[in-house]
Coordinates of C-alpha atoms in Angstrom, one line a residue:
M28 CA 73.8 137.9 56.0
V29 CA 74.9 134.2 56.1
P30 CA 71.9 133.0 54.1
S31 CA 72.7 136.2 51.6
I32 CA 76.5 134.4 51.1
L33 CA 75.6 131.0 50.9
L34 CA 72.9 131.8 47.9
K35 CA 76.2 134.2 46.4
L36 CA 78.3 131.1 46.4
A37 CA 76.0 129.1 45.3
A38 CA 75.0 130.8 42.8
A39 CA 78.7 131.2 42.0
T40 CA 79.6 127.8 42.0
A41 CA 77.1 127.0 39.4
L42 CA 78.1 129.2 37.0
L43 CA 81.1 128.2 37.3
A44 CA 80.3 124.7 36.8
S45 CA 78.1 126.1 33.0
Y46 CA 80.9 127.6 31.9
I47 CA 83.4 123.9 32.9
E48 CA 80.6 122.6 30.6
A49 CA 80.2 124.7 28.3
A50 CA 84.0 124.7 27.6
S51 CA 83.0 121.0 26.9
Y52 CA 81.9 120.5 23.0
N53 CA 80.2 118.1 24.5
G54 CA 79.7 118.0 27.8
L55 CA 82.2 115.1 28.7
A56 CA 86.6 115.1 29.1
I57 CA 86.3 118.2 31.7
T58 CA 89.1 116.6 33.1
P59 CA 90.9 113.8 31.0
Q60 CA 89.4 111.0 29.5
M61 CA 91.3 107.7 32.2
G62 CA 91.3 104.1 31.5
W63 CA 91.9 100.8 29.0
D64 CA 92.4 99.3 26.3
N65 CA 93.2 95.8 24.7
W66 CA 95.1 96.7 21.6
N67 CA 99.1 98.0 23.3
A68 CA 98.7 94.3 25.0
F69 CA 96.8 92.2 22.5
G70 CA 96.5 93.2 19.8
C71 CA 93.8 91.8 17.1
E72 CA 93.4 89.4 20.1
V73 CA 90.1 90.9 22.0
S74 CA 87.1 88.6 22.8
E75 CA 84.7 89.1 25.1
E76 CA 86.2 87.0 27.9
L77 CA 89.1 89.2 28.0
M78 CA 87.1 92.7 28.4
L79 CA 84.6 91.9 31.0
G80 CA 87.4 89.5 32.6
T81 CA 90.2 92.7 32.9
A82 CA 87.0 94.7 34.0
Q83 CA 86.7 93.4 36.8
K84 CA 90.1 93.8 37.8
I85 CA 90.5 96.9 37.4
V86 CA 87.6 97.3 39.6
D87 CA 88.8 94.4 42.6
Y88 CA 92.7 96.7 42.1
G89 CA 91.0 99.4 43.2
L90 CA 91.9 101.8 39.7
R91 CA 88.1 102.4 38.6
D92 CA 87.5 104.2 41.9
L93 CA 90.7 106.4 40.8
G94 CA 89.2 107.0 37.6
Y95 CA 90.1 104.4 35.2
R96 CA 86.3 103.7 34.0
Y97 CA 86.5 103.8 30.7
V98 CA 86.9 100.2 28.9
I99 CA 87.5 100.3 25.3
L100 CA 87.6 98.1 22.6
D101 CA 89.9 98.5 20.0
D102 CA 89.7 97.4 16.5
C103 CA 89.0 93.9 15.1
W104 CA 85.9 93.6 16.8
S105 CA 84.1 93.2 13.5
A106 CA 82.5 91.0 11.4
G107 CA 81.9 93.5 8.8
R108 CA 77.9 94.6 8.2
T109 CA 75.0 93.1 7.6
P110 CA 73.5 93.1 4.4
N111 CA 71.2 96.2 5.4
G112 CA 74.7 97.6 5.9
T113 CA 74.4 97.8 9.6
L114 CA 78.0 97.4 11.7
Q115 CA 77.9 94.0 13.2
A116 CA 80.7 91.9 16.1
N117 CA 82.2 88.5 15.2
T118 CA 79.7 86.2 17.4
T119 CA 83.0 83.6 17.9
K120 CA 84.4 86.4 19.7
F121 CA 81.5 87.8 21.5
P122 CA 79.2 85.0 21.4
N123 CA 76.2 87.3 23.5
G124 CA 76.8 91.0 21.5
I125 CA 78.3 94.3 22.3
A126 CA 75.5 95.4 23.7
H127 CA 75.7 92.7 26.5
V128 CA 79.2 93.5 27.1
A129 CA 77.5 97.6 27.8
D130 CA 75.5 96.3 30.7
E131 CA 77.8 93.9 32.2
L132 CA 80.3 96.9 32.3
H133 CA 78.2 99.9 33.3
G134 CA 76.6 96.9 36.0
M135 CA 79.9 96.9 37.4
G136 CA 79.7 100.8 38.1
L137 CA 82.2 101.3 34.2
L138 CA 81.6 102.9 31.4
F139 CA 82.4 100.8 27.7
G140 CA 84.3 101.9 24.9
M141 CA 83.8 101.2 21.1
Y142 CA 86.6 101.7 17.7
S143 CA 86.2 102.4 14.4
S144 CA 88.4 104.3 11.7
A145 CA 87.6 107.2 9.4
G146 CA 87.9 105.4 6.7
I147 CA 86.8 102.4 4.4
Y148 CA 88.2 100.1 6.3
T149 CA 89.4 100.1 10.1
C150 CA 93.2 99.6 10.4
A151 CA 93.1 95.8 10.4
Q152 CA 91.2 95.9 7.4
Y153 CA 87.6 95.7 8.9
A154 CA 84.4 97.6 8.0
G155 CA 85.2 101.3 8.4
S156 CA 82.5 104.3 9.3
L157 CA 83.4 106.9 6.8
G158 CA 80.0 107.3 4.7
K159 CA 78.5 105.7 7.3
E160 CA 78.4 108.0 10.0
K161 CA 74.5 108.1 10.5
E162 CA 74.3 104.1 10.5
D163 CA 77.2 103.8 12.9
A164 CA 77.1 105.8 15.5
D165 CA 72.9 105.1 16.1
T166 CA 74.6 101.3 15.9
F167 CA 76.7 102.4 18.0
A168 CA 74.2 104.1 21.2
S169 CA 72.1 101.1 20.6
W170 CA 74.7 99.0 22.2
G171 CA 75.8 101.6 24.7
V172 CA 78.4 103.2 23.7
D173 CA 80.0 105.4 26.2
Y174 CA 83.4 106.3 23.9
L175 CA 84.5 105.8 20.2
K176 CA 88.0 106.2 19.4
Y177 CA 88.2 107.1 15.8
D178 CA 91.1 105.8 13.6
N179 CA 92.6 106.9 10.4
C180 CA 92.7 104.7 8.0
Y181 CA 92.5 104.1 4.4
N182 CA 90.7 107.4 4.7
A183 CA 90.3 107.4 0.6
G184 CA 92.9 110.7 0.7
Q185 CA 90.7 112.7 2.7
S186 CA 93.2 114.1 3.6
G187 CA 96.2 117.2 3.6
T188 CA 94.5 120.2 4.8
S189 CA 93.4 121.7 7.7
K190 CA 89.6 121.8 5.9
I191 CA 89.2 118.3 4.7
T192 CA 90.1 116.4 7.4
Y193 CA 88.1 118.3 9.8
D194 CA 85.0 117.6 7.7
R195 CA 85.6 114.3 7.7
Y196 CA 86.1 113.9 11.5
F197 CA 82.8 116.5 12.2
A198 CA 81.3 114.3 10.8
M199 CA 80.4 111.4 13.2
S200 CA 81.2 114.9 15.4
K201 CA 77.7 115.4 14.5
A202 CA 76.5 111.7 13.6
L203 CA 77.7 111.2 17.3
N204 CA 75.5 114.2 19.4
E205 CA 72.6 113.1 17.2
T206 CA 72.4 109.9 18.4
G207 CA 68.3 111.1 19.0
K208 CA 68.4 108.0 21.7
F209 CA 67.4 109.1 25.3
I210 CA 69.7 107.5 28.4
P211 CA 68.8 107.7 31.5
M212 CA 72.0 109.2 33.2
L213 CA 75.0 106.0 34.1
L214 CA 76.7 106.7 37.3
F215 CA 80.0 108.0 36.5
Q216 CA 78.9 110.2 33.5
T217 CA 78.5 113.7 33.2
P218 CA 74.3 115.0 33.1
F219 CA 73.0 116.3 29.5
D220 CA 71.1 117.2 27.3
S221 CA 69.0 114.5 25.6
R222 CA 68.1 116.3 22.9
K223 CA 71.7 115.9 22.0
G224 CA 71.8 112.0 21.8
R225 CA 73.7 109.8 24.0
P226 CA 76.7 111.1 25.3
I227 CA 79.7 109.6 23.3
L228 CA 83.1 111.0 24.5
Y229 CA 84.5 110.8 21.0
S230 CA 88.0 110.3 21.2
M231 CA 89.6 111.7 17.0
C232 CA 93.0 109.2 16.2
N233 CA 94.4 110.7 12.9
W234 CA 98.3 110.8 14.7
G235 CA 98.3 114.4 14.4
E236 CA 97.5 114.4 10.6
D237 CA 97.0 118.2 9.6
Y238 CA 97.6 119.6 13.3
P239 CA 94.5 118.8 14.7
W240 CA 94.8 120.5 18.1
M241 CA 94.8 123.6 15.8
W242 CA 90.9 123.0 15.2
A243 CA 89.6 120.0 17.1
Q244 CA 88.5 121.5 19.6
S245 CA 85.0 122.3 18.8
M246 CA 83.7 118.8 17.6
A247 CA 85.8 116.3 19.8
N248 CA 87.4 114.6 22.9
S249 CA 90.5 114.7 22.6
W250 CA 93.0 114.3 19.5
R251 CA 96.0 112.1 19.0
M252 CA 99.1 114.2 18.2
S253 CA 101.9 111.8 17.0
G254 CA 101.9 108.5 15.3
D255 CA 101.6 105.1 18.0
I256 CA 104.0 105.3 21.0
Y257 CA 105.5 101.6 21.5
D258 CA 106.9 100.2 24.3
S259 CA 110.4 102.1 24.1
F260 CA 112.1 104.8 25.8
D261 CA 114.0 107.1 23.6
R262 CA 114.5 104.0 21.3
P263 CA 114.5 105.8 17.6
D264 CA 112.9 104.3 14.9
D265 CA 112.8 104.6 10.6
R266 CA 109.5 104.0 10.5
C267 CA 109.0 106.7 13.0
P268 CA 110.3 109.5 11.1
C269 CA 109.6 112.2 12.0
T270 CA 111.3 114.2 15.4
T271 CA 109.2 117.6 15.2
W272 CA 106.0 118.6 15.9
D273 CA 105.9 119.3 11.7
C274 CA 105.1 116.3 9.9
A275 CA 104.2 114.7 6.9
L276 CA 104.0 110.8 7.9
A277 CA 103.1 110.3 11.6
G278 CA 104.4 106.4 11.5
F279 CA 104.3 104.2 14.2
H280 CA 106.4 103.1 17.0
C281 CA 107.6 106.7 18.5
S282 CA 108.9 106.4 21.8
V283 CA 108.3 107.6 25.1
M284 CA 110.6 110.5 24.2
N285 CA 109.9 111.6 20.7
I286 CA 106.1 111.7 21.6
L287 CA 107.3 114.1 24.2
N288 CA 109.5 115.7 22.2
K289 CA 106.8 116.6 19.8
V290 CA 103.7 118.2 21.8
V291 CA 106.2 120.3 23.4
A292 CA 105.5 123.2 20.9
F293 CA 101.7 122.9 22.0
P294 CA 101.2 121.8 25.2
D295 CA 98.5 124.9 25.8
K296 CA 96.4 123.5 23.9
G297 CA 94.9 120.8 25.5
R298 CA 92.0 122.5 27.8
I299 CA 89.0 121.4 29.2
G300 CA 86.7 119.2 26.7
G301 CA 89.4 118.6 24.9
W302 CA 92.9 117.3 25.0
N303 CA 96.3 116.8 23.5
D304 CA 95.8 112.6 23.0
L305 CA 100.1 111.3 23.4
D306 CA 99.3 107.9 22.7
N307 CA 98.2 105.3 24.9
L308 CA 100.1 104.0 28.3
E309 CA 102.4 101.1 27.9
V310 CA 103.6 101.3 31.3
G311 CA 104.1 97.3 32.5
N312 CA 104.4 96.2 29.1
G313 CA 108.0 94.7 30.0
G314 CA 110.4 97.1 27.3
M315 CA 111.2 100.0 29.9
T316 CA 112.5 100.1 33.8
D317 CA 110.9 101.0 36.5
D318 CA 112.1 104.8 36.0
E319 CA 111.3 105.2 32.5
Y320 CA 107.4 104.1 33.5
K321 CA 107.2 106.4 35.9
L322 CA 108.6 109.1 34.2
H323 CA 106.4 107.8 30.9
F324 CA 103.2 108.0 33.6
S325 CA 104.4 111.1 35.3
M326 CA 104.1 113.2 32.1
W327 CA 101.7 111.5 30.7
A328 CA 99.9 112.9 34.0
I329 CA 101.2 117.0 33.9
I330 CA 101.1 117.4 30.3
K331 CA 96.9 116.3 30.6
S332 CA 97.5 113.1 28.0
P333 CA 93.7 111.0 28.3
L334 CA 95.5 108.1 31.4
I335 CA 94.6 104.7 29.1
M336 CA 96.3 102.0 30.3
G337 CA 97.7 99.1 27.7
T338 CA 99.1 96.0 29.5
D339 CA 97.7 92.6 30.6
L340 CA 95.9 93.5 33.6
R341 CA 95.4 89.9 34.5
A342 CA 99.1 89.3 34.7
M343 CA 100.4 93.0 35.9
T344 CA 103.2 92.6 38.5
P345 CA 103.2 95.1 42.3
A346 CA 105.2 98.0 40.5
T347 CA 103.6 97.9 37.7
L348 CA 100.3 98.4 39.5
S349 CA 102.0 101.0 42.2
I350 CA 102.2 103.0 39.0
Y351 CA 99.4 103.2 37.5
S352 CA 97.8 104.1 41.6
N353 CA 99.3 106.7 43.0
P354 CA 96.4 109.4 43.9
A355 CA 99.1 112.5 43.6
V356 CA 100.3 111.7 40.2
L357 CA 96.6 110.8 39.2
A358 CA 95.6 114.4 41.2
V359 CA 97.7 116.3 39.3
S360 CA 96.2 115.0 35.6
Q361 CA 92.7 115.5 37.2
D362 CA 93.2 119.2 38.6
P363 CA 90.6 120.8 37.7
L364 CA 92.4 123.7 36.1
G365 CA 93.3 122.2 33.4
S366 CA 96.3 123.4 32.7
P367 CA 99.2 121.0 30.7
A368 CA 102.7 121.6 31.4
Y369 CA 105.3 123.0 29.0
R370 CA 108.5 123.3 28.7
V371 CA 110.9 125.3 30.4
W372 CA 114.3 125.4 29.3
R373 CA 115.9 121.7 27.3
Y374 CA 120.0 120.9 27.4
P375 CA 121.6 118.0 26.5
A376 CA 122.9 115.1 28.0
A377 CA 125.7 112.5 28.0
L378 CA 124.5 110.1 25.6
D379 CA 123.3 106.6 25.5
E380 CA 123.1 103.2 24.0
H381 CA 120.5 105.2 21.1
G382 CA 122.7 108.4 20.8
Q383 CA 120.4 109.7 22.4
G384 CA 120.1 112.2 26.2
E385 CA 118.6 115.3 27.4
I386 CA 117.6 117.3 30.7
S387 CA 115.0 118.7 30.9
L388 CA 112.2 121.1 33.5
W389 CA 108.7 121.6 32.8
T390 CA 106.1 123.2 35.1
G391 CA 102.9 124.6 34.9
S392 CA 99.7 125.1 37.0
L393 CA 97.3 124.0 39.3
S394 CA 94.0 124.7 41.1
G395 CA 94.8 126.6 44.5
G396 CA 97.4 128.7 43.9
D397 CA 99.9 125.0 43.2
Y398 CA 102.3 124.6 41.0
V399 CA 104.0 121.6 39.2
I400 CA 107.8 120.6 38.5
A401 CA 109.0 118.0 36.8
L402 CA 113.0 117.5 36.4
V403 CA 113.4 115.3 34.0
N404 CA 116.7 113.3 33.0
A405 CA 116.8 111.2 29.7
G406 CA 120.5 111.0 29.4
N407 CA 122.3 108.3 30.1
V408 CA 123.5 108.9 34.0
S409 CA 122.5 109.5 36.9
R410 CA 122.8 113.6 37.6
V411 CA 122.1 116.8 40.6
M412 CA 119.7 119.1 39.4
N413 CA 117.8 121.8 39.4
A414 CA 115.0 124.5 39.2
S415 CA 115.3 128.5 40.6
L416 CA 111.7 129.9 41.6
T417 CA 113.6 132.3 38.3
D418 CA 113.0 129.6 36.3
I419 CA 109.9 127.9 37.7
F420 CA 108.0 131.5 36.6
F421 CA 109.6 131.9 34.3
D422 CA 106.5 133.4 31.8
K423 CA 105.6 135.7 34.7
S424 CA 108.6 137.4 35.0
S425 CA 108.9 138.0 31.1
T426 CA 105.6 139.2 31.5
S427 CA 106.1 141.9 34.2
S428 CA 107.3 145.0 33.9
K429 CA 107.9 145.4 37.3
G430 CA 111.2 143.9 38.2
P431 CA 110.5 140.1 39.4
A432 CA 107.4 138.1 39.5
A433 CA 106.1 138.4 43.9
E434 CA 106.2 134.4 43.4
I435 CA 110.1 134.7 43.1
L436 CA 110.2 136.6 45.8
Q437 CA 108.4 133.7 48.4
T438 CA 108.6 131.4 49.9
W439 CA 107.5 127.5 48.7
D440 CA 106.8 124.1 49.8
A441 CA 107.4 121.4 47.9
Y442 CA 106.1 117.5 48.2
D443 CA 107.2 114.4 46.2
L444 CA 105.1 113.1 44.4
W445 CA 106.5 109.6 44.1
Q446 CA 107.3 109.4 48.2
N447 CA 104.2 108.4 49.4
R448 CA 104.6 105.2 46.7
M449 CA 102.8 101.9 47.5
D450 CA 105.3 99.2 48.5
D451 CA 105.5 96.0 46.4
E452 CA 104.0 93.7 49.4
T453 CA 101.1 95.8 49.4
A454 CA 100.3 95.9 46.0
L455 CA 101.1 92.3 46.0
V456 CA 98.0 91.7 49.4
I457 CA 95.8 93.7 46.8
L458 CA 96.9 91.8 43.4
N459 CA 96.4 88.3 44.7
G460 CA 92.6 89.1 46.3
N461 CA 93.7 89.7 50.0
A462 CA 92.6 93.0 49.8
T463 CA 88.5 93.9 50.3
S464 CA 87.5 96.1 47.9
S465 CA 87.2 98.8 50.7
D466 CA 91.0 98.0 51.3
T467 CA 91.7 98.7 47.7
A468 CA 90.0 101.8 47.3
T469 CA 90.5 104.1 51.2
L470 CA 89.6 107.0 51.9
G471 CA 91.3 109.2 54.7
G472 CA 89.3 110.0 57.4
N473 CA 85.8 108.4 58.2
N474 CA 86.7 105.3 55.5
S475 CA 90.5 104.7 56.0
T476 CA 92.1 102.3 56.6
A477 CA 95.2 102.4 58.7
G478 CA 98.8 103.0 57.4
T479 CA 97.2 103.3 54.1
E480 CA 96.0 107.5 54.4
S481 CA 98.7 108.7 52.3
T482 CA 98.8 106.0 49.6
R483 CA 95.4 105.2 48.9
Y484 CA 92.2 107.5 47.2
N485 CA 89.0 106.4 46.1
S486 CA 87.4 109.5 43.7
T487 CA 84.1 108.1 43.4
A488 CA 83.7 108.5 47.1
L489 CA 85.5 112.1 46.9
S490 CA 86.5 113.5 43.4
Y491 CA 90.0 114.6 42.7
E492 CA 88.4 118.4 43.0
D493 CA 86.8 118.1 46.7
G494 CA 89.8 116.0 47.3
L495 CA 92.6 118.8 46.7
A496 CA 90.2 121.1 48.1
A497 CA 90.1 119.5 51.1
E498 CA 94.3 118.8 50.9
H499 CA 93.6 115.2 50.8
P500 CA 97.1 113.8 51.9
A501 CA 96.9 110.9 49.7
L502 CA 97.1 113.4 47.0
L503 CA 99.9 116.0 48.2
G504 CA 103.1 113.6 48.0
A505 CA 105.4 114.8 51.1
K506 CA 107.1 117.5 52.2
V507 CA 110.2 117.2 51.6
A508 CA 112.0 120.4 51.0
T509 CA 112.2 124.3 51.0
I510 CA 112.6 127.0 48.6
Q511 CA 113.6 130.2 50.2
P512 CA 113.5 134.0 48.6
K513 CA 115.0 133.6 45.0
G514 CA 115.9 129.9 46.2
V515 CA 116.8 126.7 44.3
L516 CA 115.1 123.5 44.2
E517 CA 118.0 120.6 44.1
V518 CA 118.1 117.2 44.4
E519 CA 119.1 114.1 42.0
V520 CA 117.9 112.4 39.5
P521 CA 118.0 108.8 38.5
R522 CA 118.7 107.9 34.9
H523 CA 116.5 108.1 32.5
G524 CA 114.0 109.2 35.8
I525 CA 112.0 111.6 36.9
R526 CA 112.0 113.7 40.2
L527 CA 107.8 115.2 40.4
F528 CA 106.9 117.5 43.2
R529 CA 103.6 119.6 43.7
V530 CA 105.2 123.6 44.9
R531 CA 102.6 124.8 47.1
S532 CA 103.8 128.5 48.7
A533 CA 104.7 128.3 52.5
G534 CA 101.7 130.5 54.0
E535 CA 99.7 130.1 57.3
G536 CA 97.7 126.7 57.8
R537 CA 100.3 124.4 55.7
D538 CA 103.4 123.5 57.9
E539 CA 101.4 120.8 59.3
L540 CA 100.8 118.8 56.0

C-alpha cells in the first residue's frame, strides 16, 4: 500500500515539474530571476575588477545563498567587432577577457549575465546585435554567458507594432536557443536539452514599447514594461512623460510610483517562465528614505518582478543589506505558485512636495493557501489603514453566486514580513567580515546559529519551495494579528511606507508559529 502511494506521489511530482518547465519557453526563470547589475550605480564605469569584486561581496554577505545568483555586466564593455565581425571586449577594462570573468563567477557558484541591444548600436553607442543575432549568440555562448539583457536603442525604426517588435526580439531568442554548444550543467542551473543550445536567460529590455506583456511569454523570460527607473519615490519627471501603461514614449527617469501605476493594469501577464520586469532595484543608492526603499523592494517582490540589485555592494549600509536580505519578502517573490499580486483599491491621500499622494491595497495568492497583503501609503503623512476580508477576497466574492466567499467566513492569522528584519548591528558584523559564510546564511534546524533562525535563510541548502513546505520561520514573518470571520486588519502605515503581511488560515497546527 505505502509503496503504491509513494509511486503515485512521485509520478504526480514529476508531472508537476514537467508542467512547470513546459510553462517556460526555455526551462529558465521558473521564479523571477535575482542578481546584480552594474548600470544604476556605475553606468559605463565597468571593469573586470568591479565585476569580480562585487561577486565576492555577493558570496561573502550571504546574498548568493538568498538567491542573488546572476551577476550582470551592462553596457560599455565592448571594443566593437574584430575584422571578421565578432564582438570583442575592451582589453583595458577586461584584460583577461570576458570568458575569464564567466569562469571566475562560475567558480563562485554564480551565473554570468551580459548586455547587448536589438539595434545597430547599444544605448551607449557600442556595437549592437541587430542583424548579427546568430553570430553574437554564438559568441556569448562561447564565453560562458548565462543571461542576456537585450536593450532597445538604435533599433533602425523596427518598432511601432507588436509584430515588428516581436520579430526583432524573436531573432535573438531563436539564436540563443540554437547556439548548439553543449555545456555541462552549472551549479544552480535548470537541466536543459543540449539540442536547444546553451541555457541563456533572455531578458528583454524594450521599455514596454508595443506591449510586450501581450506576446513575449513564448520567447523571453522577462520584459521591461516601462521606461528606465531612477532613484526617486514619486517625483514626476518630464523625461518620463507617461503615467499610464498605454505609452508612445516610454522615456526614462521614471519613479517607483510611476512604474507601479503602469503595471497595475496587467500584473497577471507575468507567469512562470516569463515576468513583467519593473527595472532594476534602486535600494541603497541614496535617493529615497528607508521606508520608501522597503516599499520599493516589497512591491517589486510581490508583483514578481526580477529582483536585480542596482547599488554599489562594496559600500552598502547595514540598512541596505537588511532590506536585500529579508527572506520573508524573498519567499513571496520566489513562491512556487508564481502568481503576481494585484491592486484591489486606490484612493487619493495627502499630497507631498511633488503633488503626489495615494493609498492602496494589494493582494495576491501564494502556495499552500496563503495570501500576501500590502497596505501602501504613498501619502504625505502616516495614517491608519485597513484591509477587510471582503476586500482581500474581493475577486472570489465577485464571482460567487452563493453569497460571500468561504474565505471571508474563516479566521486568518497575519504575519508581518518586516517584523524580523535583520538589525543594524548584525548587518554591520556581516559587512565588516566578522561573520563566517555559515553565519551569514544559516538554515534553521541542523545548521542554525542561535538567534538567527527567524532572520537568515540559505536557499542553496533548502529551496524557497521546500522551506515554505517545511514552514521555516525565516520565510513566514512574525505573527502579529488574527482576523476574525468578516473581520478587518487595521494597522498604522508610515508616510511613503508599506505594511506587508502573509495571511494564513488559522487552522489546526499553526498556533505554534
